[in-house]
C-alpha cells in the first residue's frame, strides 16, 4: 500500500457487496464514482450518512455519479443494517455497500488510520472520474459525519472545470460566478469563451458568469 494522491489511478479490486461481487473498474464503467468508507454497521453517524446518500441518489444520478460505500463488516451484517437504514432514514439504499471483512479495499485505499481508530475504516472519500483517476479525497474522523452537499458541490466544480477554462472560488455553488484560469490571457479567446464578459478585480482575479448557464 502506498499513499494515493490526486491524479493517481484508483486501484482496481474485486470484493463482495450487497449488490453481489464487484470488480471495481468494470462496475464503475463510464461513470464518476464516490467511494466512501465508514467505520461500522449499526452505528448512528454511519446510519445517517448512508441514509443521506440514498436520499440524494437523484442528485448523484443527474451528475453521472455512482456512490459505493465500504466498511470492514461482513455481508450478512450489511444486509440487516440496510433494512434499519431504510426504516430509520425513510429511504431506500440503492447503491452497493462493500463487505470488506478481509480489508482488501481498506488496505488498497489506506482507509484504516490506527492512531485515530483501531481496526476500522475512518470516513474516507474518493471522487473518481470516468477515466478512473482520483480527483478529490477527503478524510474525516469517526465522530464527524460528512457533508454530502459538499461532495456534490465538488463534483459540480470538477465537471465544470473539466469542460471550461475556469476554476471555482471559495464557497462557490453551481450557478455562482467563477474565475477565469490565470493561464488564459488571449483576449480573442477570452471574448469567445466568455461572451457575457468578465470583471477584473485584479489582473489575476477575473470573475465571469458561469459559462454553461
Ligand atoms: C458512528 O457512525 O456513529 C460512529 C462510528 C464509530 C465511532 C463513533 C461513531
Tab-separated table of N, CA, C and O in Angstrom, residues 5-118:
chain	number	residue	atom	x	y	z
A	5	UNK	N	-2.594	9.599	-4.295
A	5	UNK	CA	-2.593	11.058	-4.466
A	5	UNK	C	-3.540	11.442	-5.589
A	5	UNK	O	-3.854	10.611	-6.452
A	6	UNK	N	-3.913	12.707	-5.602
A	6	UNK	CA	-4.759	13.200	-6.697
A	6	UNK	C	-4.020	12.975	-8.009
A	6	UNK	O	-2.802	13.185	-8.105
A	7	UNK	N	-4.746	12.510	-9.003
A	7	UNK	CA	-4.150	12.229	-10.306
A	7	UNK	C	-3.730	10.781	-10.464
A	7	UNK	O	-3.468	10.335	-11.584
A	8	UNK	N	-3.660	10.036	-9.359
A	8	UNK	CA	-3.324	8.607	-9.453
A	8	UNK	C	-4.537	7.826	-9.985
A	8	UNK	O	-5.691	8.247	-9.822
A	9	UNK	N	-4.240	6.666	-10.569
A	9	UNK	CA	-5.324	5.762	-10.967
A	9	UNK	C	-5.890	5.085	-9.722
A	9	UNK	O	-5.129	4.592	-8.877
A	10	UNK	N	-7.212	5.077	-9.622
A	10	UNK	CA	-7.868	4.401	-8.484
A	10	UNK	C	-7.597	2.905	-8.588
A	10	UNK	O	-7.889	2.298	-9.630
A	11	UNK	N	-7.056	2.279	-7.552
A	11	UNK	CA	-6.765	0.844	-7.648
A	11	UNK	C	-8.022	0.023	-7.917
A	11	UNK	O	-9.090	0.302	-7.362
A	12	UNK	N	-7.851	-0.977	-8.757
A	12	UNK	CA	-8.953	-1.900	-9.040
A	12	UNK	C	-8.993	-2.975	-7.942
A	12	UNK	O	-7.974	-3.224	-7.271
A	13	UNK	N	-10.137	-3.577	-7.741
A	13	UNK	CA	-10.260	-4.661	-6.752
A	13	UNK	C	-11.506	-5.470	-7.083
A	13	UNK	O	-12.370	-5.015	-7.850
A	14	UNK	N	-11.571	-6.636	-6.501
A	14	UNK	CA	-12.800	-7.435	-6.527
A	14	UNK	C	-13.202	-7.671	-5.073
A	14	UNK	O	-12.362	-8.066	-4.258
A	15	UNK	N	-14.456	-7.387	-4.766
A	15	UNK	CA	-14.915	-7.556	-3.381
A	15	UNK	C	-16.418	-7.843	-3.373
A	15	UNK	O	-17.141	-7.412	-4.278
A	16	UNK	N	-16.856	-8.543	-2.328
A	16	UNK	CA	-18.297	-8.783	-2.147
A	16	UNK	C	-19.005	-7.487	-1.780
A	16	UNK	O	-18.408	-6.601	-1.140
A	17	UNK	N	-20.275	-7.432	-2.134
A	17	UNK	CA	-21.067	-6.253	-1.760
A	17	UNK	C	-22.524	-6.667	-1.626
A	17	UNK	O	-22.911	-7.776	-2.019
A	18	UNK	N	-23.325	-5.749	-1.149
A	18	UNK	CA	-24.765	-6.001	-1.030
A	18	UNK	C	-25.419	-6.152	-2.405
A	18	UNK	O	-26.569	-6.585	-2.488
A	19	UNK	N	-24.709	-5.781	-3.466
A	19	UNK	CA	-25.224	-5.967	-4.832
A	19	UNK	C	-24.510	-7.122	-5.525
A	19	UNK	O	-24.513	-7.187	-6.758
A	20	UNK	N	-23.868	-8.012	-4.774
A	20	UNK	CA	-23.116	-9.131	-5.356
A	20	UNK	C	-21.647	-8.756	-5.496
A	20	UNK	O	-21.249	-7.616	-5.195
A	21	UNK	N	-20.822	-9.697	-5.974
A	21	UNK	CA	-19.398	-9.412	-6.117
A	21	UNK	C	-19.174	-8.268	-7.116
A	21	UNK	O	-19.845	-8.213	-8.144
A	22	UNK	N	-18.248	-7.390	-6.766
A	22	UNK	CA	-17.987	-6.222	-7.626
A	22	UNK	C	-16.527	-6.225	-8.053
A	22	UNK	O	-15.628	-6.347	-7.214
A	23	UNK	N	-16.333	-6.105	-9.372
A	23	UNK	CA	-14.991	-5.831	-9.910
A	23	UNK	C	-15.021	-4.333	-10.199
A	23	UNK	O	-15.788	-3.850	-11.043
A	24	UNK	N	-14.253	-3.590	-9.445
A	24	UNK	CA	-14.495	-2.153	-9.299
A	24	UNK	C	-14.468	-1.394	-10.628
A	24	UNK	O	-15.396	-0.649	-10.940
A	25	UNK	N	-13.412	-1.545	-11.416
A	25	UNK	CA	-13.309	-0.744	-12.645
A	25	UNK	C	-14.444	-1.083	-13.617
A	25	UNK	O	-15.007	-0.184	-14.253
A	26	UNK	N	-14.768	-2.359	-13.684
A	26	UNK	CA	-15.836	-2.752	-14.599
A	26	UNK	C	-17.190	-2.240	-14.084
A	26	UNK	O	-18.024	-1.755	-14.845
A	27	UNK	N	-17.407	-2.307	-12.764
A	27	UNK	CA	-18.646	-1.784	-12.173
A	27	UNK	C	-18.768	-0.265	-12.419
A	27	UNK	O	-19.846	0.237	-12.731
A	28	UNK	N	-17.643	0.439	-12.315
A	28	UNK	CA	-17.663	1.900	-12.487
A	28	UNK	C	-18.018	2.277	-13.921
A	28	UNK	O	-18.733	3.265	-14.162
A	29	UNK	N	-17.541	1.483	-14.887
A	29	UNK	CA	-17.853	1.778	-16.295
A	29	UNK	C	-17.443	3.180	-16.662
A	29	UNK	O	-16.327	3.623	-16.353
A	30	UNK	N	-18.358	3.904	-17.315
A	30	UNK	CA	-18.055	5.274	-17.764
A	30	UNK	C	-18.540	6.325	-16.774
A	30	UNK	O	-18.624	7.511	-17.119
A	31	UNK	N	-18.887	5.919	-15.571
A	31	UNK	CA	-19.432	6.875	-14.592
A	31	UNK	C	-18.339	7.488	-13.725
A	31	UNK	O	-17.247	6.932	-13.606
A	32	UNK	N	-18.690	8.595	-13.106
A	32	UNK	CA	-17.927	9.072	-11.958
A	32	UNK	C	-18.306	8.167	-10.777
A	32	UNK	O	-19.396	7.572	-10.770
A	33	UNK	N	-17.416	8.098	-9.786
A	33	UNK	CA	-17.678	7.259	-8.616
A	33	UNK	C	-17.336	8.040	-7.346
A	33	UNK	O	-16.339	8.779	-7.314
A	34	UNK	N	-18.187	7.893	-6.329
A	34	UNK	CA	-17.820	8.321	-4.977
A	34	UNK	C	-17.674	7.059	-4.137
A	34	UNK	O	-18.668	6.372	-3.861
A	35	UNK	N	-16.431	6.726	-3.819
A	35	UNK	CA	-16.124	5.563	-2.965
A	35	UNK	C	-15.888	6.110	-1.563
A	35	UNK	O	-14.991	6.943	-1.371
A	36	UNK	N	-16.715	5.674	-0.609
A	36	UNK	CA	-16.575	6.258	0.738
A	36	UNK	C	-16.670	5.182	1.807
A	36	UNK	O	-17.493	4.284	1.734
A	37	UNK	N	-15.768	5.303	2.778
A	37	UNK	CA	-15.733	4.312	3.852
A	37	UNK	C	-16.402	4.865	5.105
A	37	UNK	O	-16.444	6.081	5.329
A	38	UNK	N	-16.929	3.942	5.900
A	38	UNK	CA	-17.480	4.304	7.208
A	38	UNK	C	-17.012	3.252	8.202
A	38	UNK	O	-16.675	2.129	7.819
A	39	UNK	N	-16.966	3.600	9.491
A	39	UNK	CA	-16.333	2.693	10.451
A	39	UNK	C	-17.054	1.364	10.659
A	39	UNK	O	-16.395	0.330	10.697
A	40	UNK	N	-18.360	1.378	10.823
A	40	UNK	CA	-19.007	0.119	11.215
A	40	UNK	C	-20.509	0.177	10.974
A	40	UNK	O	-21.113	1.259	10.983
A	41	UNK	N	-21.108	-0.990	10.787
A	41	UNK	CA	-22.564	-1.096	10.635
A	41	UNK	C	-23.243	-0.865	11.998
A	41	UNK	O	-22.629	-1.052	13.049
A	42	UNK	N	-24.507	-0.509	11.955
A	42	UNK	CA	-25.309	-0.296	13.176
A	42	UNK	C	-24.668	0.738	14.109
A	42	UNK	O	-24.665	0.567	15.334
A	43	UNK	N	-24.094	1.775	13.523
A	43	UNK	CA	-23.599	2.900	14.328
A	43	UNK	C	-24.365	4.148	13.872
A	43	UNK	O	-24.768	4.236	12.697
A	44	UNK	N	-24.567	5.100	14.786
A	44	UNK	CA	-25.532	6.160	14.466
A	44	UNK	C	-25.121	7.093	13.336
A	44	UNK	O	-25.927	7.414	12.451
A	45	UNK	N	-23.878	7.577	13.370
A	45	UNK	CA	-23.470	8.548	12.343
A	45	UNK	C	-23.481	7.886	10.962
A	45	UNK	O	-23.986	8.457	9.976
A	46	UNK	N	-22.957	6.671	10.893
A	46	UNK	CA	-22.920	5.946	9.614
A	46	UNK	C	-24.334	5.747	9.072
A	46	UNK	O	-24.575	5.842	7.861
A	47	UNK	N	-25.270	5.459	9.953
A	47	UNK	CA	-26.653	5.248	9.522
A	47	UNK	C	-27.199	6.507	8.850
A	47	UNK	O	-27.831	6.441	7.787
A	48	UNK	N	-26.899	7.679	9.447
A	48	UNK	CA	-27.390	8.919	8.824
A	48	UNK	C	-26.661	9.190	7.502
A	48	UNK	O	-27.271	9.674	6.544
A	49	UNK	N	-25.385	8.846	7.434
A	49	UNK	CA	-24.630	9.103	6.188
A	49	UNK	C	-25.154	8.255	5.031
A	49	UNK	O	-25.296	8.746	3.909
A	50	UNK	N	-25.395	6.990	5.298
A	50	UNK	CA	-25.873	6.142	4.199
A	50	UNK	C	-27.304	6.512	3.811
A	50	UNK	O	-27.669	6.467	2.638
A	51	UNK	N	-28.096	6.923	4.819
A	51	UNK	CA	-29.444	7.407	4.514
A	51	UNK	C	-29.388	8.664	3.660
A	51	UNK	O	-30.146	8.817	2.686
A	52	UNK	N	-28.491	9.558	3.983
A	52	UNK	CA	-28.369	10.815	3.218
A	52	UNK	C	-27.934	10.523	1.786
A	52	UNK	O	-28.446	11.106	0.821
A	53	UNK	N	-26.988	9.593	1.622
A	53	UNK	CA	-26.530	9.231	0.274
A	53	UNK	C	-27.692	8.667	-0.547
A	53	UNK	O	-27.866	9.003	-1.720
A	54	UNK	N	-28.495	7.823	0.094
A	54	UNK	CA	-29.652	7.255	-0.621
A	54	UNK	C	-30.651	8.357	-0.978
A	54	UNK	O	-31.182	8.390	-2.100
A	55	UNK	N	-30.880	9.280	-0.049
A	55	UNK	CA	-31.838	10.362	-0.314
A	55	UNK	C	-31.364	11.242	-1.467
A	55	UNK	O	-32.178	11.832	-2.182
A	56	UNK	N	-30.053	11.334	-1.647
A	56	UNK	CA	-29.502	12.177	-2.714
A	56	UNK	C	-29.270	11.391	-4.006
A	56	UNK	O	-28.572	11.872	-4.909
A	57	UNK	N	-29.827	10.196	-4.121
A	57	UNK	CA	-29.487	9.348	-5.283
A	57	UNK	C	-29.839	10.041	-6.599
A	57	UNK	O	-29.115	9.883	-7.593
A	58	UNK	N	-30.901	10.821	-6.625
A	58	UNK	CA	-31.256	11.557	-7.852
A	58	UNK	C	-30.189	12.584	-8.204
A	58	UNK	O	-29.866	12.793	-9.379
A	59	UNK	N	-29.627	13.227	-7.187
A	59	UNK	CA	-28.575	14.241	-7.423
A	59	UNK	C	-27.304	13.573	-7.952
A	59	UNK	O	-26.636	14.095	-8.841
A	60	UNK	N	-26.957	12.409	-7.389
A	60	UNK	CA	-25.778	11.694	-7.901
A	60	UNK	C	-26.024	11.255	-9.349
A	60	UNK	O	-25.170	11.438	-10.227
A	61	UNK	N	-27.207	10.685	-9.603
A	61	UNK	CA	-27.509	10.176	-10.951
A	61	UNK	C	-27.472	11.302	-11.985
A	61	UNK	O	-26.947	11.138	-13.091
A	62	UNK	N	-28.010	12.474	-11.598
A	62	UNK	CA	-28.038	13.624	-12.513
A	62	UNK	C	-26.639	14.000	-12.987
A	62	UNK	O	-26.442	14.484	-14.089
A	63	UNK	N	-25.663	13.764	-12.132
A	63	UNK	CA	-24.268	14.122	-12.436
A	63	UNK	C	-23.480	12.936	-13.012
A	63	UNK	O	-22.267	13.043	-13.200
A	64	UNK	N	-24.160	11.811	-13.234
A	64	UNK	CA	-23.464	10.634	-13.767
A	64	UNK	C	-22.518	9.994	-12.765
A	64	UNK	O	-21.463	9.481	-13.127
A	65	UNK	N	-22.928	10.016	-11.480
A	65	UNK	CA	-22.061	9.528	-10.399
A	65	UNK	C	-22.694	8.302	-9.739
A	65	UNK	O	-23.884	8.315	-9.410
A	66	UNK	N	-21.870	7.267	-9.516
A	66	UNK	CA	-22.321	6.101	-8.756
A	66	UNK	C	-21.683	6.128	-7.372
A	66	UNK	O	-20.447	6.083	-7.278
A	67	UNK	N	-22.476	6.166	-6.304
A	67	UNK	CA	-21.893	6.033	-4.959
A	67	UNK	C	-21.661	4.560	-4.617
A	67	UNK	O	-22.422	3.689	-5.061
A	68	UNK	N	-20.624	4.300	-3.823
A	68	UNK	CA	-20.373	2.948	-3.321
A	68	UNK	C	-19.708	3.081	-1.953
A	68	UNK	O	-18.711	3.792	-1.802
A	69	UNK	N	-20.306	2.427	-0.963
A	69	UNK	CA	-19.808	2.534	0.421
A	69	UNK	C	-18.965	1.311	0.752
A	69	UNK	O	-19.072	0.276	0.092
A	70	UNK	N	-18.137	1.435	1.787
A	70	UNK	CA	-17.319	0.296	2.222
A	70	UNK	C	-17.133	0.348	3.731
A	70	UNK	O	-16.969	1.430	4.308
A	71	UNK	N	-17.218	-0.826	4.343
A	71	UNK	CA	-16.745	-0.966	5.716
A	71	UNK	C	-16.209	-2.381	5.872
A	71	UNK	O	-16.423	-3.231	5.001
A	72	UNK	N	-15.527	-2.616	6.983
A	72	UNK	CA	-14.901	-3.928	7.177
A	72	UNK	C	-15.849	-4.927	7.835
A	72	UNK	O	-15.426	-5.997	8.250
A	73	UNK	N	-17.133	-4.584	7.866
A	73	UNK	CA	-18.122	-5.533	8.373
A	73	UNK	C	-18.514	-6.534	7.282
A	73	UNK	O	-18.424	-6.240	6.091
A	74	UNK	N	-18.997	-7.726	7.700
A	74	UNK	CA	-19.340	-8.762	6.714
A	74	UNK	C	-20.705	-8.526	6.067
A	74	UNK	O	-21.528	-7.744	6.550
A	75	UNK	N	-20.929	-9.266	4.986
A	75	UNK	CA	-22.118	-9.089	4.158
A	75	UNK	C	-23.436	-9.315	4.898
A	75	UNK	O	-24.387	-8.547	4.725
A	76	UNK	N	-23.510	-10.353	5.748
A	76	UNK	CA	-24.792	-10.625	6.417
A	76	UNK	C	-25.168	-9.472	7.343
A	76	UNK	O	-26.337	-9.106	7.469
A	77	UNK	N	-24.170	-8.835	7.935
A	77	UNK	CA	-24.442	-7.694	8.821
A	77	UNK	C	-24.928	-6.486	7.995
A	77	UNK	O	-25.846	-5.768	8.388
A	78	UNK	N	-24.270	-6.282	6.838
A	78	UNK	CA	-24.700	-5.178	5.957
A	78	UNK	C	-26.175	-5.337	5.591
A	78	UNK	O	-26.936	-4.366	5.600
A	79	UNK	N	-26.557	-6.565	5.248
A	79	UNK	CA	-27.931	-6.796	4.770
A	79	UNK	C	-28.936	-6.434	5.861
A	79	UNK	O	-29.955	-5.782	5.602
A	80	UNK	N	-28.640	-6.814	7.101
A	80	UNK	CA	-29.562	-6.477	8.200
A	80	UNK	C	-29.574	-4.971	8.451
A	80	UNK	O	-30.608	-4.367	8.726
A	81	UNK	N	-28.414	-4.361	8.331
A	81	UNK	CA	-28.307	-2.925	8.614
A	81	UNK	C	-29.063	-2.100	7.561
A	81	UNK	O	-29.689	-1.092	7.893
A	82	UNK	N	-28.987	-2.523	6.286
A	82	UNK	CA	-29.681	-1.775	5.230
A	82	UNK	C	-31.165	-1.653	5.554
A	82	UNK	O	-31.774	-0.586	5.372
A	83	UNK	N	-31.760	-2.726	6.087
A	83	UNK	CA	-33.183	-2.670	6.454
A	83	UNK	C	-33.408	-1.586	7.516
A	83	UNK	O	-34.390	-0.832	7.472
A	84	UNK	N	-32.479	-1.495	8.444
A	84	UNK	CA	-32.575	-0.483	9.506
A	84	UNK	C	-32.398	0.937	8.953
A	84	UNK	O	-33.087	1.869	9.379
A	85	UNK	N	-31.453	1.091	8.029
A	85	UNK	CA	-31.235	2.426	7.429
A	85	UNK	C	-32.507	2.864	6.711
A	85	UNK	O	-33.000	3.989	6.896
A	86	UNK	N	-33.068	1.955	5.921
A	86	UNK	CA	-34.275	2.301	5.164
A	86	UNK	C	-35.413	2.688	6.101
A	86	UNK	O	-36.146	3.648	5.849
A	87	UNK	N	-35.515	1.960	7.210
A	87	UNK	CA	-36.586	2.204	8.163
A	87	UNK	C	-36.387	3.539	8.892
A	87	UNK	O	-37.272	4.392	8.926
A	88	UNK	N	-35.183	3.732	9.435
A	88	UNK	CA	-34.974	4.911	10.283
A	88	UNK	C	-34.750	6.189	9.480
A	88	UNK	O	-35.060	7.281	9.957
A	89	UNK	N	-34.228	6.079	8.272
A	89	UNK	CA	-33.914	7.280	7.478
A	89	UNK	C	-34.968	7.522	6.399
A	89	UNK	O	-34.829	8.432	5.577
A	90	UNK	N	-35.994	6.659	6.403
A	90	UNK	CA	-37.100	6.818	5.467
A	90	UNK	C	-36.614	6.910	4.022
A	90	UNK	O	-36.937	7.841	3.296
A	91	UNK	N	-35.798	5.934	3.638
A	91	UNK	CA	-35.227	5.956	2.289
A	91	UNK	C	-35.027	4.537	1.791
A	91	UNK	O	-35.383	3.573	2.471
A	92	UNK	N	-34.492	4.406	0.592
A	92	UNK	CA	-34.154	3.088	0.034
A	92	UNK	C	-32.696	3.121	-0.395
A	92	UNK	O	-32.337	3.865	-1.309
A	93	UNK	N	-31.883	2.353	0.293
A	93	UNK	CA	-30.459	2.291	-0.085
A	93	UNK	C	-30.372	1.538	-1.410
A	93	UNK	O	-30.703	0.359	-1.489
A	94	UNK	N	-29.961	2.243	-2.447
A	94	UNK	CA	-29.956	1.643	-3.790
A	94	UNK	C	-28.561	1.686	-4.413
A	94	UNK	O	-28.408	1.723	-5.621
A	95	UNK	N	-27.559	1.711	-3.554
A	95	UNK	CA	-26.162	1.656	-4.026
A	95	UNK	C	-25.476	0.541	-3.235
A	95	UNK	O	-25.916	0.174	-2.145
A	96	UNK	N	-24.375	-0.019	-3.768
A	96	UNK	CA	-23.732	-1.143	-3.080
A	96	UNK	C	-22.960	-0.718	-1.831
A	96	UNK	O	-22.404	0.393	-1.790
A	97	UNK	N	-22.943	-1.603	-0.863
A	97	UNK	CA	-22.045	-1.454	0.293
A	97	UNK	C	-21.074	-2.625	0.238
A	97	UNK	O	-21.491	-3.801	0.295
A	98	UNK	N	-19.798	-2.324	0.080
A	98	UNK	CA	-18.783	-3.372	0.013
A	98	UNK	C	-18.592	-3.986	1.388
A	98	UNK	O	-18.552	-3.269	2.401
A	99	UNK	N	-18.483	-5.314	1.413
A	99	UNK	CA	-18.240	-6.040	2.666
A	99	UNK	C	-16.754	-6.404	2.678
A	99	UNK	O	-16.352	-7.427	2.142
A	100	UNK	N	-15.998	-5.532	3.305
A	100	UNK	CA	-14.538	-5.613	3.175
A	100	UNK	C	-13.907	-6.284	4.399
A	100	UNK	O	-12.921	-5.778	4.954
A	101	UNK	N	-14.502	-7.424	4.787
A	101	UNK	CA	-14.034	-8.089	6.010
A	101	UNK	C	-12.557	-8.473	5.923
A	101	UNK	O	-11.849	-8.486	6.938
A	102	UNK	N	-12.084	-8.783	4.707
A	102	UNK	CA	-10.655	-9.138	4.577
A	102	UNK	C	-9.774	-7.914	4.312
A	102	UNK	O	-8.578	-8.039	4.074
A	103	UNK	N	-10.379	-6.741	4.314
A	103	UNK	CA	-9.668	-5.450	4.208
A	103	UNK	C	-8.941	-5.220	2.888
A	103	UNK	O	-7.996	-4.422	2.826
A	104	UNK	N	-9.386	-5.864	1.861
A	104	UNK	CA	-8.770	-5.643	0.539
A	104	UNK	C	-8.847	-4.162	0.160
A	104	UNK	O	-7.845	-3.534	-0.212
A	105	UNK	N	-10.052	-3.603	0.224
A	105	UNK	CA	-10.260	-2.224	-0.227
A	105	UNK	C	-9.657	-1.243	0.780
A	105	UNK	O	-8.967	-0.278	0.416
A	106	UNK	N	-9.902	-1.512	2.062
A	106	UNK	CA	-9.380	-0.617	3.116
A	106	UNK	C	-7.862	-0.492	3.016
A	106	UNK	O	-7.304	0.597	3.218
A	107	UNK	N	-7.190	-1.598	2.696
A	107	UNK	CA	-5.728	-1.559	2.601
A	107	UNK	C	-5.289	-0.838	1.336
A	107	UNK	O	-4.420	0.045	1.380
A	108	UNK	N	-5.915	-1.188	0.199
A	108	UNK	CA	-5.531	-0.550	-1.071
A	108	UNK	C	-5.678	0.971	-1.004
A	108	UNK	O	-4.892	1.702	-1.602
A	109	UNK	N	-6.738	1.425	-0.315
A	109	UNK	CA	-7.049	2.862	-0.280
A	109	UNK	C	-6.618	3.521	1.028
A	109	UNK	O	-6.951	4.667	1.278
A	110	UNK	N	-5.871	2.782	1.861
A	110	UNK	CA	-5.328	3.344	3.111
A	110	UNK	C	-6.421	3.990	3.973
A	110	UNK	O	-6.285	5.108	4.468
A	111	UNK	N	-7.508	3.237	4.168
A	111	UNK	CA	-8.668	3.781	4.892
A	111	UNK	C	-8.615	3.502	6.389
A	111	UNK	O	-9.480	3.971	7.128
A	112	UNK	N	-7.647	2.681	6.837
A	112	UNK	CA	-7.544	2.420	8.284
A	112	UNK	C	-6.406	3.269	8.834
A	112	UNK	O	-5.267	3.171	8.357
A	113	UNK	N	-6.743	4.149	9.757
A	113	UNK	CA	-5.778	5.078	10.354
A	113	UNK	C	-5.707	4.715	11.845
A	113	UNK	O	-6.429	5.294	12.658
A	114	UNK	N	-4.862	3.744	12.202
A	114	UNK	CA	-4.944	3.133	13.539
A	114	UNK	C	-4.699	4.094	14.692
A	114	UNK	O	-5.175	3.849	15.803
A	115	UNK	N	-4.025	5.207	14.427
A	115	UNK	CA	-3.830	6.163	15.528
A	115	UNK	C	-5.083	6.994	15.788
A	115	UNK	O	-5.179	7.692	16.802
A	116	UNK	N	-6.034	6.938	14.843
A	116	UNK	CA	-7.311	7.629	15.033
A	116	UNK	C	-8.400	6.639	15.433
A	116	UNK	O	-9.212	6.911	16.329
A	117	UNK	N	-8.439	5.489	14.745
A	117	UNK	CA	-9.477	4.492	15.002
A	117	UNK	C	-8.881	3.114	14.720
A	117	UNK	O	-8.537	2.809	13.575
A	118	UNK	N	-8.773	2.317	15.752
A	118	UNK	CA	-8.141	0.993	15.593
A	118	UNK	C	-9.094	0.038	14.887
A	118	UNK	O	-10.293	0.021	15.171
